[in-house]
PDB file of C-alpha atoms (C1' of nucleotides) in Angstrom:
ATOM      1  CA  MET H 331     103.622 143.838 238.866  1.00  0.00           C
ATOM      2  CA  GLN H 332     105.316 146.089 236.098  1.00  0.00           C
ATOM      3  CA  GLY H 333     108.261 143.531 235.148  1.00  0.00           C
ATOM      4  CA  VAL H 334     111.811 144.123 234.980  1.00  0.00           C
ATOM      5  CA  THR H 335     113.222 146.864 232.433  1.00  0.00           C
ATOM      6  CA  PHE H 336     115.873 148.453 231.430  1.00  0.00           C
ATOM      7  CA  SER H 337     117.501 151.911 230.060  1.00  0.00           C
ATOM      8  CA  ILE H 338     118.829 152.382 226.722  1.00  0.00           C
ATOM      9  CA  SER H 339     122.383 152.591 227.693  1.00  0.00           C
ATOM     10  CA  GLN H 340     122.045 149.014 230.152  1.00  0.00           C
ATOM     11  CA  LEU H 341     121.594 147.497 227.351  1.00  0.00           C
ATOM     12  CA  ALA H 342     124.248 148.688 225.412  1.00  0.00           C
ATOM     13  CA  GLN H 343     126.319 148.075 228.472  1.00  0.00           C
ATOM     14  CA  GLU H 344     125.390 144.387 228.146  1.00  0.00           C
ATOM     15  CA  PHE H 345     125.254 144.043 224.174  1.00  0.00           C
ATOM     16  CA  ASP H 346     128.153 145.859 223.745  1.00  0.00           C
ATOM     17  CA  VAL H 347     126.717 148.099 220.939  1.00  0.00           C
ATOM     18  CA  THR H 348     126.211 151.733 221.583  1.00  0.00           C
ATOM     19  CA  THR H 349     122.993 153.767 222.449  1.00  0.00           C
ATOM     20  CA  ARG H 350     123.581 155.459 219.020  1.00  0.00           C
ATOM     21  CA  THR H 351     123.161 151.641 217.032  1.00  0.00           C
ATOM     22  CA  ILE H 352     120.016 151.057 219.666  1.00  0.00           C
ATOM     23  CA  ARG H 353     117.745 153.848 218.573  1.00  0.00           C
ATOM     24  CA  PHE H 354     119.030 153.419 214.873  1.00  0.00           C
ATOM     25  CA  TYR H 355     117.687 149.860 215.333  1.00  0.00           C
ATOM     26  CA  GLU H 356     114.167 151.839 216.558  1.00  0.00           C
ATOM     27  CA  ASP H 357     114.921 153.927 213.101  1.00  0.00           C
ATOM     28  CA  GLN H 358     115.137 151.062 211.355  1.00  0.00           C
ATOM     29  CA  GLY H 359     111.735 149.335 213.188  1.00  0.00           C
ATOM     30  CA  LEU H 360     113.252 146.823 214.252  1.00  0.00           C
ATOM     31  CA  LEU H 361     112.983 147.494 218.126  1.00  0.00           C
ATOM     32  CA  GLU H 362     109.695 149.810 220.169  1.00  0.00           C
ATOM     33  CA  PRO H 363     110.085 150.246 223.016  1.00  0.00           C
ATOM     34  CA  GLN H 364     107.921 151.836 225.237  1.00  0.00           C
ATOM     35  CA  ARG H 365     108.383 155.663 226.579  1.00  0.00           C
ATOM     36  CA  ASP H 366     108.124 157.468 229.804  1.00  0.00           C
ATOM     37  CA  GLY H 367     107.745 160.879 229.174  1.00  0.00           C
ATOM     38  CA  GLN H 368     110.329 160.877 226.578  1.00  0.00           C
ATOM     39  CA  ARG H 369     112.723 158.203 227.955  1.00  0.00           C
ATOM     40  CA  ARG H 370     112.836 154.487 226.213  1.00  0.00           C
ATOM     41  CA  ILE H 371     112.077 152.018 228.617  1.00  0.00           C
ATOM     42  CA  TYR H 372     112.836 148.419 227.053  1.00  0.00           C
ATOM     43  CA  THR H 373     111.444 145.219 228.263  1.00  0.00           C
ATOM     44  CA  ARG H 374     112.378 141.798 228.467  1.00  0.00           C
ATOM     45  CA  ARG H 375     110.893 141.058 225.624  1.00  0.00           C
ATOM     46  CA  ASP H 376     112.771 144.198 223.786  1.00  0.00           C
ATOM     47  CA  ARG H 377     115.880 142.770 224.647  1.00  0.00           C
ATOM     48  CA  VAL H 378     115.447 139.404 223.472  1.00  0.00           C
ATOM     49  CA  ARG H 379     114.740 141.119 219.809  1.00  0.00           C
ATOM     50  CA  LEU H 380     117.995 143.277 220.194  1.00  0.00           C
ATOM     51  CA  MET H 381     119.746 139.700 220.926  1.00  0.00           C
ATOM     52  CA  LEU H 382     118.072 138.656 218.127  1.00  0.00           C
ATOM     53  CA  ILE H 383     119.233 141.323 216.385  1.00  0.00           C
ATOM     54  CA  LEU H 384     122.605 140.689 216.743  1.00  0.00           C
ATOM     55  CA  ARG H 385     122.560 136.875 216.002  1.00  0.00           C
ATOM     56  CA  GLY H 386     121.032 138.042 212.937  1.00  0.00           C
ATOM     57  CA  LYS H 387     123.822 140.268 212.385  1.00  0.00           C
ATOM     58  CA  ARG H 388     126.643 137.735 212.702  1.00  0.00           C
ATOM     59  CA  ILE H 389     124.878 135.678 210.492  1.00  0.00           C
ATOM     60  CA  GLY H 390     125.212 137.920 207.611  1.00  0.00           C
ATOM     61  CA  LEU H 391     121.974 139.170 207.747  1.00  0.00           C
ATOM     62  CA  SER H 392     121.436 142.908 206.558  1.00  0.00           C
ATOM     63  CA  LEU H 393     118.980 144.308 208.994  1.00  0.00           C
ATOM     64  CA  LEU H 394     116.266 144.854 206.452  1.00  0.00           C
ATOM     65  CA  GLU H 395     115.849 140.902 206.377  1.00  0.00           C
ATOM     66  CA  ILE H 396     115.634 140.793 210.180  1.00  0.00           C
ATOM     67  CA  ARG H 397     113.241 143.429 210.317  1.00  0.00           C
ATOM     68  CA  GLU H 398     111.484 141.138 207.402  1.00  0.00           C
ATOM     69  CA  LEU H 399     111.535 138.688 209.599  1.00  0.00           C
ATOM     70  CA  PHE H 400     110.021 139.825 212.329  1.00  0.00           C
ATOM     71  CA  ASP H 401     106.822 141.761 210.276  1.00  0.00           C
ATOM     72  CA  LEU H 402     106.369 138.088 209.385  1.00  0.00           C
ATOM     73  CA  TYR H 403     106.507 136.510 212.763  1.00  0.00           C
ATOM     74  CA  ASP H 404     104.235 139.109 214.142  1.00  0.00           C
ATOM     75  CA  ALA H 405     102.128 139.171 211.541  1.00  0.00           C
ATOM     76  CA  ALA H 406     102.145 135.895 210.448  1.00  0.00           C
ATOM     77  CA  SER H 407      99.808 133.918 213.140  1.00  0.00           C
ATOM     78  CA  ASN H 408      96.947 133.997 212.020  1.00  0.00           C
ATOM     79  CA  ASP H 409      96.936 134.007 208.091  1.00  0.00           C
ATOM     80  CA  GLU H 410      97.749 130.818 206.325  1.00  0.00           C
ATOM     81  CA  PRO H 411      99.626 132.751 202.826  1.00  0.00           C
ATOM     82  CA  GLN H 412     101.430 134.558 204.888  1.00  0.00           C
ATOM     83  CA  LEU H 413     102.406 131.289 207.767  1.00  0.00           C
ATOM     84  CA  ARG H 414     103.221 129.804 203.976  1.00  0.00           C
ATOM     85  CA  GLU H 415     105.913 132.774 202.777  1.00  0.00           C
ATOM     86  CA  PHE H 416     107.450 132.500 206.410  1.00  0.00           C
ATOM     87  CA  ILE H 417     107.962 129.355 205.699  1.00  0.00           C
ATOM     88  CA  ARG H 418     109.386 130.093 202.819  1.00  0.00           C
ATOM     89  CA  ILE H 419     111.439 132.109 203.758  1.00  0.00           C
ATOM     90  CA  LEU H 420     113.158 130.353 206.140  1.00  0.00           C
ATOM     91  CA  SER H 421     113.950 127.416 204.273  1.00  0.00           C
ATOM     92  CA  ARG H 422     115.937 129.643 201.906  1.00  0.00           C
ATOM     93  CA  LYS H 423     117.337 130.923 204.822  1.00  0.00           C
ATOM     94  CA  GLU H 424     118.178 127.434 206.367  1.00  0.00           C
ATOM     95  CA  GLN H 425     119.663 126.794 203.001  1.00  0.00           C
ATOM     96  CA  GLN H 426     121.720 130.150 202.451  1.00  0.00           C
ATOM     97  CA  LEU H 427     123.041 128.957 205.635  1.00  0.00           C
ATOM     98  CA  GLN H 428     123.690 125.961 205.175  1.00  0.00           C
ATOM     99  CA  GLU H 429     125.881 126.705 202.369  1.00  0.00           C
ATOM    100  CA  GLN H 430     127.570 129.456 204.495  1.00  0.00           C
ATOM    101  CA  LEU H 431     128.860 126.351 207.179  1.00  0.00           C
ATOM    102  CA  ASP H 432     130.095 124.242 204.269  1.00  0.00           C
ATOM    103  CA  ASP H 433     132.098 127.357 203.281  1.00  0.00           C
ATOM    104  CA  ILE H 434     133.513 127.877 206.169  1.00  0.00           C
ATOM    105  CA  ARG H 435     134.315 124.160 206.940  1.00  0.00           C
ATOM    106  CA  VAL H 436     136.608 124.567 203.265  1.00  0.00           C
ATOM    107  CA  VAL H 437     138.040 127.527 204.715  1.00  0.00           C
ATOM    108  CA  MET H 438     138.660 126.206 208.049  1.00  0.00           C
ATOM    109  CA  GLY H 439     139.841 123.018 206.459  1.00  0.00           C
ATOM    110  CA  GLU H 440     142.619 125.531 204.890  1.00  0.00           C
ATOM    111  CA  ILE H 441     143.711 127.670 207.027  1.00  0.00           C
ATOM    112  CA  SER H 442     144.728 124.741 209.459  1.00  0.00           C
ATOM    113  CA  GLN H 443     146.663 123.536 206.543  1.00  0.00           C
ATOM    114  CA  ILE H 444     148.566 127.011 206.127  1.00  0.00           C
ATOM    115  CA  ARG H 445     149.264 127.366 209.426  1.00  0.00           C
ATOM    116  CA  SER H 446     150.193 123.296 209.698  1.00  0.00           C
ATOM    117  CA  GLN H 447     152.893 124.971 206.767  1.00  0.00           C
ATOM    118  CA  CYS H 448     153.922 127.845 208.151  1.00  0.00           C
ATOM    119  CA  GLU H 449     154.848 126.045 211.401  1.00  0.00           C
ATOM    120  CA  LYS H 450     156.903 123.467 210.002  1.00  0.00           C
ATOM    121  CA  ALA H 451     159.014 126.437 208.331  1.00  0.00           C
ATOM    122  CA  LEU H 452     159.123 128.425 211.015  1.00  0.00           C
ATOM    123  CA  ASP H 453     160.355 124.766 212.917  1.00  0.00           C
ATOM    124  CA  LYS H 454     163.234 124.607 210.199  1.00  0.00           C
ATOM    125  CA  GLN H 455     164.306 128.041 211.172  1.00  0.00           C
ATOM    126  CA  ALA H 456     164.628 127.387 214.871  1.00  0.00           C
ATOM    127  CA  GLY H 457     166.295 124.448 213.988  1.00  0.00           C
ATOM    128  CA  SER H 458     168.825 126.111 211.925  1.00  0.00           C
ATOM    129  CA  LYS H 459     170.738 127.968 214.581  1.00  0.00           C
ATOM    130  CA  PRO H 460     170.867 126.205 217.746  1.00  0.00           C
TER     131      PRO H 460
ATOM    132  CA  MET I  55     153.801 127.100 175.739  1.00  0.00           C
ATOM    133  CA  GLN I  56     152.603 130.298 177.601  1.00  0.00           C
ATOM    134  CA  GLY I  57     149.969 128.268 179.582  1.00  0.00           C
ATOM    135  CA  VAL I  58     146.159 129.619 180.148  1.00  0.00           C
ATOM    136  CA  THR I  59     144.814 132.960 180.410  1.00  0.00           C
ATOM    137  CA  PHE I  60     141.434 134.504 180.046  1.00  0.00           C
ATOM    138  CA  SER I  61     139.621 137.864 179.278  1.00  0.00           C
ATOM    139  CA  ILE I  62     138.013 140.169 182.353  1.00  0.00           C
ATOM    140  CA  SER I  63     134.611 139.332 180.815  1.00  0.00           C
ATOM    141  CA  GLN I  64     135.637 135.833 180.839  1.00  0.00           C
ATOM    142  CA  LEU I  65     136.131 135.793 184.382  1.00  0.00           C
ATOM    143  CA  ALA I  66     132.992 137.966 185.516  1.00  0.00           C
ATOM    144  CA  GLN I  67     130.877 135.359 183.864  1.00  0.00           C
ATOM    145  CA  GLU I  68     132.328 132.194 185.312  1.00  0.00           C
ATOM    146  CA  PHE I  69     132.024 134.131 188.623  1.00  0.00           C
ATOM    147  CA  ASP I  70     128.913 135.945 188.793  1.00  0.00           C
ATOM    148  CA  VAL I  71     130.804 139.552 189.008  1.00  0.00           C
ATOM    149  CA  THR I  72     130.133 142.180 186.825  1.00  0.00           C
ATOM    150  CA  THR I  73     134.233 143.481 185.094  1.00  0.00           C
ATOM    151  CA  ARG I  74     133.613 146.599 187.365  1.00  0.00           C
ATOM    152  CA  THR I  75     133.773 144.536 190.302  1.00  0.00           C
ATOM    153  CA  ILE I  76     137.187 142.404 189.103  1.00  0.00           C
ATOM    154  CA  ARG I  77     138.788 145.760 188.245  1.00  0.00           C
ATOM    155  CA  PHE I  78     137.920 146.802 191.973  1.00  0.00           C
ATOM    156  CA  TYR I  79     139.542 144.087 193.383  1.00  0.00           C
ATOM    157  CA  GLU I  80     142.000 145.089 191.235  1.00  0.00           C
ATOM    158  CA  ASP I  81     142.099 148.471 192.259  1.00  0.00           C
ATOM    159  CA  GLN I  82     142.241 147.294 196.177  1.00  0.00           C
ATOM    160  CA  GLY I  83     145.031 145.943 195.392  1.00  0.00           C
ATOM    161  CA  LEU I  84     143.744 141.929 195.608  1.00  0.00           C
ATOM    162  CA  LEU I  85     144.682 141.175 191.671  1.00  0.00           C
ATOM    163  CA  GLU I  86     147.270 142.001 189.193  1.00  0.00           C
ATOM    164  CA  PRO I  87     146.640 140.643 186.069  1.00  0.00           C
ATOM    165  CA  GLN I  88     149.587 141.191 183.082  1.00  0.00           C
ATOM    166  CA  ARG I  89     148.419 143.049 180.601  1.00  0.00           C
ATOM    167  CA  ASP I  90     148.334 143.199 176.137  1.00  0.00           C
ATOM    168  CA  GLY I  91     148.932 146.753 175.869  1.00  0.00           C
ATOM    169  CA  GLN I  92     145.683 148.030 177.805  1.00  0.00           C
ATOM    170  CA  ARG I  93     144.200 144.853 177.781  1.00  0.00           C
ATOM    171  CA  ARG I  94     144.648 142.782 181.444  1.00  0.00           C
ATOM    172  CA  ILE I  95     145.527 139.163 180.935  1.00  0.00           C
ATOM    173  CA  TYR I  96     144.352 136.941 183.769  1.00  0.00           C
ATOM    174  CA  THR I  97     146.696 133.463 184.304  1.00  0.00           C
ATOM    175  CA  ARG I  98     144.935 130.535 186.787  1.00  0.00           C
ATOM    176  CA  ARG I  99     146.894 132.200 189.353  1.00  0.00           C
ATOM    177  CA  ASP I 100     144.534 134.870 189.036  1.00  0.00           C
ATOM    178  CA  ARG I 101     142.188 132.995 188.944  1.00  0.00           C
ATOM    179  CA  VAL I 102     142.577 131.325 191.873  1.00  0.00           C
ATOM    180  CA  ARG I 103     142.584 134.381 193.721  1.00  0.00           C
ATOM    181  CA  LEU I 104     139.795 135.799 192.499  1.00  0.00           C
ATOM    182  CA  MET I 105     138.055 132.331 193.762  1.00  0.00           C
ATOM    183  CA  LEU I 106     139.301 133.041 197.055  1.00  0.00           C
ATOM    184  CA  ILE I 107     138.512 136.403 197.505  1.00  0.00           C
ATOM    185  CA  LEU I 108     134.848 135.636 196.836  1.00  0.00           C
ATOM    186  CA  ARG I 109     135.512 132.548 199.110  1.00  0.00           C
ATOM    187  CA  GLY I 110     136.264 135.327 201.380  1.00  0.00           C
ATOM    188  CA  LYS I 111     133.785 137.693 201.142  1.00  0.00           C
ATOM    189  CA  ARG I 112     130.816 134.649 201.578  1.00  0.00           C
ATOM    190  CA  ILE I 113     132.221 134.112 205.461  1.00  0.00           C
ATOM    191  CA  GLY I 114     132.248 137.962 205.690  1.00  0.00           C
ATOM    192  CA  LEU I 115     135.845 139.059 205.834  1.00  0.00           C
ATOM    193  CA  SER I 116     136.195 142.514 203.968  1.00  0.00           C
ATOM    194  CA  LEU I 117     138.628 143.095 201.277  1.00  0.00           C
ATOM    195  CA  LEU I 118     141.240 144.368 203.318  1.00  0.00           C
ATOM    196  CA  GLU I 119     141.454 141.617 205.392  1.00  0.00           C
ATOM    197  CA  ILE I 120     141.459 139.521 202.172  1.00  0.00           C
ATOM    198  CA  ARG I 121     144.437 141.423 200.929  1.00  0.00           C
ATOM    199  CA  GLU I 122     146.760 141.504 204.518  1.00  0.00           C
ATOM    200  CA  LEU I 123     145.963 137.981 204.303  1.00  0.00           C
ATOM    201  CA  PHE I 124     147.622 137.897 200.715  1.00  0.00           C
ATOM    202  CA  ASP I 125     150.693 140.117 201.290  1.00  0.00           C
ATOM    203  CA  LEU I 126     150.739 137.615 204.269  1.00  0.00           C
ATOM    204  CA  TYR I 127     150.820 134.682 202.674  1.00  0.00           C
ATOM    205  CA  ASP I 128     153.287 136.537 199.788  1.00  0.00           C
ATOM    206  CA  ALA I 129     155.463 138.018 201.696  1.00  0.00           C
ATOM    207  CA  ALA I 130     155.852 135.277 204.351  1.00  0.00           C
ATOM    208  CA  SER I 131     157.370 132.779 203.297  1.00  0.00           C
ATOM    209  CA  ASN I 132     161.573 133.950 204.737  1.00  0.00           C
ATOM    210  CA  ASP I 133     160.694 135.945 207.680  1.00  0.00           C
ATOM    211  CA  GLU I 134     159.909 134.861 210.991  1.00  0.00           C
ATOM    212  CA  PRO I 135     158.120 137.796 212.699  1.00  0.00           C
ATOM    213  CA  GLN I 136     156.234 137.530 209.509  1.00  0.00           C
ATOM    214  CA  LEU I 137     155.136 133.553 209.465  1.00  0.00           C
ATOM    215  CA  ARG I 138     154.224 134.275 213.466  1.00  0.00           C
ATOM    216  CA  GLU I 139     152.073 137.591 212.024  1.00  0.00           C
ATOM    217  CA  PHE I 140     150.600 134.825 209.664  1.00  0.00           C
ATOM    218  CA  ILE I 141     149.461 132.433 212.383  1.00  0.00           C
ATOM    219  CA  ARG I 142     148.159 134.420 214.701  1.00  0.00           C
ATOM    220  CA  ILE I 143     146.013 136.232 212.427  1.00  0.00           C
ATOM    221  CA  LEU I 144     144.308 132.503 211.043  1.00  0.00           C
ATOM    222  CA  SER I 145     144.004 131.315 214.511  1.00  0.00           C
ATOM    223  CA  ARG I 146     141.767 134.226 215.147  1.00  0.00           C
ATOM    224  CA  LYS I 147     140.176 134.055 212.680  1.00  0.00           C
ATOM    225  CA  GLU I 148     139.902 130.727 212.977  1.00  0.00           C
ATOM    226  CA  GLN I 149     138.152 131.290 216.366  1.00  0.00           C
ATOM    227  CA  GLN I 150     135.653 133.924 214.774  1.00  0.00           C
ATOM    228  CA  LEU I 151     134.936 131.587 212.073  1.00  0.00           C
ATOM    229  CA  GLN I 152     134.404 128.897 214.657  1.00  0.00           C
ATOM    230  CA  GLU I 153     131.987 131.291 216.410  1.00  0.00           C
ATOM    231  CA  GLN I 154     130.016 132.015 213.551  1.00  0.00           C
ATOM    232  CA  LEU I 155     129.535 128.812 212.881  1.00  0.00           C
ATOM    233  CA  ASP I 156     128.140 128.201 216.556  1.00  0.00           C
ATOM    234  CA  ASP I 157     125.988 130.975 215.454  1.00  0.00           C
ATOM    235  CA  ILE I 158     124.431 129.333 212.554  1.00  0.00           C
ATOM    236  CA  ARG I 159     123.990 126.315 214.292  1.00  0.00           C
ATOM    237  CA  VAL I 160     122.003 127.972 217.190  1.00  0.00           C
ATOM    238  CA  VAL I 161     119.467 129.707 214.625  1.00  0.00           C
ATOM    239  CA  MET I 162     119.401 127.062 212.457  1.00  0.00           C
ATOM    240  CA  GLY I 163     118.036 125.039 215.267  1.00  0.00           C
ATOM    241  CA  GLU I 164     115.494 127.777 215.686  1.00  0.00           C
ATOM    242  CA  ILE I 165     114.130 128.024 212.661  1.00  0.00           C
ATOM    243  CA  SER I 166     113.338 124.104 212.146  1.00  0.00           C
ATOM    244  CA  GLN I 167     111.890 124.557 215.812  1.00  0.00           C
ATOM    245  CA  ILE I 168     109.682 127.922 214.291  1.00  0.00           C
ATOM    246  CA  ARG I 169     109.237 126.100 210.852  1.00  0.00           C
ATOM    247  CA  SER I 170     107.130 122.982 212.654  1.00  0.00           C
ATOM    248  CA  GLN I 171     104.948 125.066 214.992  1.00  0.00           C
ATOM    249  CA  CYS I 172     104.029 126.803 211.285  1.00  0.00           C
ATOM    250  CA  GLU I 173     103.227 123.765 210.152  1.00  0.00           C
ATOM    251  CA  LYS I 174     101.357 122.545 212.588  1.00  0.00           C
ATOM    252  CA  ALA I 175      99.388 125.384 212.719  1.00  0.00           C
ATOM    253  CA  LEU I 176      98.854 125.088 209.314  1.00  0.00           C
ATOM    254  CA  ASP I 177      97.769 121.167 209.855  1.00  0.00           C
ATOM    255  CA  LYS I 178      95.070 122.606 212.240  1.00  0.00           C
ATOM    256  CA  GLN I 179      93.750 125.339 209.693  1.00  0.00           C
ATOM    257  CA  ALA I 180      93.521 122.609 206.911  1.00  0.00           C
ATOM    258  CA  GLY I 181      91.861 119.918 209.215  1.00  0.00           C
ATOM    259  CA  SER I 182      89.043 122.880 210.424  1.00  0.00           C
ATOM    260  CA  LYS I 183      87.085 123.503 207.224  1.00  0.00           C
ATOM    261  CA  PRO I 184      87.214 119.638 205.164  1.00  0.00           C
TER     262      PRO I 184
ATOM    263  C1'  DC M 663     136.733 151.693 155.672  1.00  0.00           C
ATOM    264  C1'  DA M 664     132.966 151.890 158.569  1.00  0.00           C
ATOM    265  C1'  DA M 665     129.977 149.649 162.200  1.00  0.00           C
ATOM    266  C1'  DT M 666     130.170 147.137 166.859  1.00  0.00           C
ATOM    267  C1'  DA M 667     132.070 144.401 170.299  1.00  0.00           C
ATOM    268  C1'  DA M 668     135.088 143.908 174.105  1.00  0.00           C
ATOM    269  C1'  DC M 669     137.990 146.924 176.802  1.00  0.00           C
ATOM    270  C1'  DT M 670     139.769 150.652 179.142  1.00  0.00           C
ATOM    271  C1'  DT M 671     139.815 155.068 182.474  1.00  0.00           C
ATOM    272  C1'  DG M 672     137.663 158.326 185.472  1.00  0.00           C
ATOM    273  C1'  DA M 673     134.303 160.469 187.714  1.00  0.00           C
ATOM    274  C1'  DC M 674     130.647 160.611 190.655  1.00  0.00           C
ATOM    275  C1'  DG M 675     126.430 158.517 192.500  1.00  0.00           C
ATOM    276  C1'  DT M 676     124.127 154.783 195.774  1.00  0.00           C
ATOM    277  C1'  DT M 677     123.098 151.734 199.791  1.00  0.00           C
ATOM    278  C1'  DT M 678     124.212 149.693 204.418  1.00  0.00           C
ATOM    279  C1'  DA M 679     124.810 150.487 209.370  1.00  0.00           C
ATOM    280  C1'  DC M 680     126.292 153.088 212.074  1.00  0.00           C
ATOM    281  C1'  DG M 681     129.785 157.482 214.048  1.00  0.00           C
ATOM    282  C1'  DT M 682     129.753 162.030 215.045  1.00  0.00           C
ATOM    283  C1'  DC M 683     128.285 166.552 217.010  1.00  0.00           C
ATOM    284  C1'  DA M 684     124.951 170.115 218.213  1.00  0.00           C
ATOM    285  C1'  DA M 685     121.679 171.694 221.211  1.00  0.00           C
ATOM    286  C1'  DC M 686     118.543 170.814 225.017  1.00  0.00           C
ATOM    287  C1'  DG M 687     115.691 168.232 228.791  1.00  0.00           C
ATOM    288  C1'  DT M 688     115.430 165.624 233.006  1.00  0.00           C
ATOM    289  C1'  DC M 689     116.222 164.410 237.459  1.00  0.00           C
ATOM    290  C1'  DA M 690     119.285 163.379 241.890  1.00  0.00           C
ATOM    291  C1'  DA M 691     122.738 165.444 244.359  1.00  0.00           C
ATOM    292  C1'  DT M 692     125.830 169.051 246.310  1.00  0.00           C
TER     293       DT M 692
ATOM    294  C1'  DA R 270     120.661 176.634 241.406  1.00  0.00           C
ATOM    295  C1'  DT R 271     123.600 174.762 240.067  1.00  0.00           C
ATOM    296  C1'  DT R 272     126.757 170.421 238.568  1.00  0.00           C
ATOM    297  C1'  DG R 273     126.680 166.224 236.717  1.00  0.00           C
ATOM    298  C1'  DA R 274     124.946 162.333 234.915  1.00  0.00           C
ATOM    299  C1'  DC R 275     122.002 160.446 231.628  1.00  0.00           C
ATOM    300  C1'  DG R 276     119.038 160.600 227.555  1.00  0.00           C
ATOM    301  C1'  DT R 277     116.422 162.737 223.448  1.00  0.00           C
ATOM    302  C1'  DT R 278     116.332 164.504 218.455  1.00  0.00           C
ATOM    303  C1'  DG R 279     118.083 165.980 214.552  1.00  0.00           C
ATOM    304  C1'  DA R 280     121.664 167.024 210.889  1.00  0.00           C
ATOM    305  C1'  DC R 281     125.831 165.460 208.360  1.00  0.00           C
ATOM    306  C1'  DG R 282     129.819 162.065 208.106  1.00  0.00           C
ATOM    307  C1'  DT R 283     131.680 158.223 206.833  1.00  0.00           C
ATOM    308  C1'  DA R 284     133.784 153.750 205.271  1.00  0.00           C
ATOM    309  C1'  DA R 285     132.772 149.588 202.411  1.00  0.00           C
ATOM    310  C1'  DA R 286     131.765 147.959 198.013  1.00  0.00           C
ATOM    311  C1'  DC R 287     130.141 148.366 194.495  1.00  0.00           C
ATOM    312  C1'  DG R 288     126.837 150.456 190.169  1.00  0.00           C
ATOM    313  C1'  DT R 289     126.441 153.685 186.655  1.00  0.00           C
ATOM    314  C1'  DC R 290     128.047 156.775 183.491  1.00  0.00           C
ATOM    315  C1'  DA R 291     130.879 159.190 180.082  1.00  0.00           C
ATOM    316  C1'  DA R 292     133.898 159.387 176.599  1.00  0.00           C
ATOM    317  C1'  DG R 293     138.288 157.532 174.357  1.00  0.00           C
ATOM    318  C1'  DT R 294     140.797 152.990 172.508  1.00  0.00           C
ATOM    319  C1'  DT R 295     141.717 148.908 170.041  1.00  0.00           C
ATOM    320  C1'  DA R 296     140.570 144.411 167.766  1.00  0.00           C
ATOM    321  C1'  DT R 297     137.728 142.237 164.024  1.00  0.00           C
ATOM    322  C1'  DT R 298     134.701 141.506 161.192  1.00  0.00           C
ATOM    323  C1'  DG R 299     131.714 142.168 157.227  1.00  0.00           C
TER     324       DG R 299
END
DNA sequence: CAATAACTTGACGTTTACGTCAACGTCAAT
DNA sequence: ATTGACGTTGACGTAAACGTCAAGTTATTG
């Protein structure tokens, strides 16, 4: 029993990125798929990693930051200072995310205000030529 | 009565960006301060714009997107298709922000899980050598 | 008046995150 | 045996968002 695997283009399709992108992530040390000869073979673990990479990007992490988190998470399982460092980084990031979330709320509030103003303006115009 | 104005370095200090950055925003059509001879003079309106630019950036807008929003907002006051376009863009961005917000919540949840695992691991280690 | 500080434009450099060829390997199907 | 789909490694290109000089201007202050 060898488990489910994926080709590079399968993953590319599924996550709507190019194969170039996936190889690039490998260059950056974010993925390390096995090989069958030359060809890359991706396990479910690799697939999860890719998901994490993309989610990390969506919340504004750089590839380098993502890599650092991966490295720490991989290496931290046994070493106390590493674990402490990991927790520190996570806390910091959590705080940043909270600030980002606040920003987003503010902007979304402003957007809805502006939009309702726009819509009022359109209503006036529509009413003026019946 | 001429109103409060600011120099480029005042704004740079206040918002913790370089003067280069502020001039760059002007190159990109995001700011257009008046001049006293050569020197740029910023009004409160310019200051507000800069605030909006920086907030836009924090939520992941590109300078180009920010510029488009400014342009639309400036030009849209009287023209119906422009207003509709403006509303469309705002709706789209609102949706993106909502997705980003969801992502952030997911990641923050994961972070707190991982962190509590780390802390448990540390407790064990601490307990093992009294 | 000379020095200093603050400002200007312009040009080139840098980093991140890929895109875009080019040239070649491999395997299945015709 | 060739075609076509899929994969591979380089190498170079690019867009965004500034940083970093360089070289000159203007204002003010001792």
